[in-house]
Coordinates of C-alpha atoms in Angstrom, one line a residue:
M2 CA 20.3 -8.2 -2.3
P3 CA 23.5 -6.5 -1.9
G4 CA 25.3 -5.8 -5.2
K5 CA 22.0 -5.8 -7.5
R6 CA 20.4 -2.3 -8.2
E7 CA 16.8 -1.6 -8.8
P8 CA 16.0 -0.2 -12.4
R9 CA 15.6 3.6 -12.7
S10 CA 12.2 2.6 -14.2
S11 CA 11.4 1.0 -11.2
R12 CA 12.5 3.8 -8.7
M13 CA 11.1 6.5 -10.7
L14 CA 7.7 4.9 -10.6
K15 CA 7.9 4.3 -6.9
A16 CA 8.0 7.7 -5.8
P17 CA 5.0 9.0 -7.5
A18 CA 3.1 6.2 -6.6
A19 CA 4.1 6.3 -2.5
M20 CA 2.8 9.9 -2.9
V21 CA -0.4 9.1 -4.2
A22 CA -1.0 6.5 -1.9
S23 CA 0.0 8.7 1.2
V24 CA -2.4 11.4 -0.1
A25 CA -5.3 8.9 -0.3
V26 CA -4.6 7.4 3.2
Q27 CA -4.5 11.0 4.4
R28 CA -7.7 12.1 2.8
G29 CA -9.3 8.6 4.4
L30 CA -8.1 9.0 7.8
H31 CA -9.5 12.6 7.8
V32 CA -13.0 11.0 6.8
G33 CA -12.6 8.3 9.3
W34 CA -11.3 10.4 12.0
K35 CA -14.5 12.6 11.4
L36 CA -17.0 9.7 11.2
V37 CA -15.5 8.2 14.4
T38 CA -15.2 11.0 16.8
G39 CA -17.4 13.5 15.2
Q40 CA -14.7 16.4 15.2
E41 CA -12.1 17.7 13.2
P42 CA -8.6 15.7 13.5
P43 CA -5.9 17.9 14.9
T44 CA -4.1 20.0 12.5
A45 CA -1.4 20.5 14.5
P46 CA -1.0 17.9 17.5
D47 CA 2.0 19.4 19.3
D48 CA -0.4 22.5 20.1
K49 CA -1.5 22.7 23.7
Q50 CA -4.9 23.2 23.3
V51 CA -5.3 19.2 22.1
P52 CA -5.7 16.9 24.4
L53 CA -2.6 14.7 24.9
G54 CA -4.6 11.4 24.3
Q55 CA -6.2 12.7 21.2
A56 CA -2.7 13.9 19.6
V57 CA -1.2 10.8 20.5
A58 CA -3.9 8.6 18.8
W59 CA -4.0 10.9 16.1
S60 CA 0.1 11.1 15.2
A61 CA 0.4 7.4 15.9
L62 CA -2.7 6.3 13.5
F63 CA -1.5 8.9 11.0
G64 CA 2.3 8.0 11.0
A65 CA 1.6 4.1 11.1
A66 CA -1.1 4.5 8.1
V67 CA 1.3 6.9 5.8
A68 CA 4.5 4.7 6.1
G69 CA 2.6 1.5 5.8
A70 CA 0.5 3.0 2.3
R71 CA 4.1 4.1 1.0
L72 CA 5.4 0.5 1.7
I73 CA 2.7 -1.3 0.0
A74 CA 2.5 1.2 -2.8
G75 CA 6.2 0.7 -3.5
R76 CA 6.1 -3.2 -3.4
Y77 CA 3.1 -3.4 -5.6
T78 CA 4.9 -0.9 -8.0
S79 CA 8.0 -3.1 -8.1
A80 CA 6.2 -6.2 -8.3
W81 CA 4.1 -4.9 -11.4
L82 CA 7.1 -3.6 -13.3
A83 CA 9.1 -6.9 -12.5
P84 CA 9.8 -9.4 -15.5
R85 CA 7.5 -12.5 -15.6
R86 CA 9.9 -15.0 -14.5
Q87 CA 10.7 -13.0 -11.7
R88 CA 7.4 -12.5 -10.6
Q89 CA 6.4 -16.2 -11.2
G90 CA 9.8 -17.3 -9.1
L91 CA 11.0 -19.2 -12.4
P92 CA 14.8 -19.4 -13.0
E93 CA 16.4 -17.7 -15.9
P94 CA 17.2 -19.5 -18.9
A95 CA 21.3 -19.8 -19.3
P96 CA 22.9 -17.7 -22.0
G97 CA 22.1 -18.6 -25.5
Q98 CA 19.2 -21.3 -24.5
A99 CA 15.9 -20.9 -25.9
D100 CA 12.9 -20.3 -23.0
A101 CA 12.3 -23.8 -21.6
Q102 CA 8.6 -25.1 -21.6
D103 CA 9.1 -27.5 -18.7
H104 CA 9.1 -24.8 -15.9
P105 CA 6.5 -25.4 -13.1
L106 CA 3.0 -24.2 -13.2
P107 CA 2.9 -21.0 -11.1
Q108 CA 1.5 -20.9 -7.6
A109 CA -1.8 -19.4 -6.8
E110 CA -1.5 -15.5 -5.7
A111 CA -2.9 -13.9 -2.9
P112 CA -5.7 -11.6 -3.6
G113 CA -4.4 -8.0 -4.5
L114 CA -5.0 -4.9 -2.9
P115 CA -7.5 -3.3 -4.4
Y116 CA -9.7 -6.6 -3.8
L117 CA -8.9 -6.2 0.1
I118 CA -9.9 -2.6 0.2
V119 CA -13.2 -3.4 -1.5
V120 CA -13.7 -6.3 0.9
A121 CA -12.8 -4.0 3.8
V122 CA -15.1 -1.4 2.9
L123 CA -17.9 -3.6 2.2
A124 CA -17.6 -5.3 5.8
W125 CA -17.3 -2.0 7.1
R126 CA -20.6 -0.8 5.6
R127 CA -22.3 -4.0 6.6
R128 CA -21.5 -3.6 10.4
P129 CA -24.7 -3.4 12.8
R130 CA -25.4 0.4 13.6
I131 CA -25.9 1.2 17.3

């Protein structure tokens, strides 16, 4: 929203959360690349000794995964720091009025990121081995 600045506490916590998420995704990608290809991921994709297809695949995968992790971490941090009324989409009470009890019930939320990660890991472990 133009004109509304994000609170400083939110901005200060989003950067470390994004950093932790990008490091975790980077380590996960290295392990995943090793499991899938059986080789170490390219340390320098612009090196002439790395095949072009491998360099492009690693760069695209790495860039998309790290950018996505930073985005998700920033959004979850902002949502975690938002006031309860803002998270549930409730209107703010008018100045001088007490908190009204006649607000609608909150809607069911989608599953959180930790739950989705656990489901993905369990599904991956249960896949048939060839």
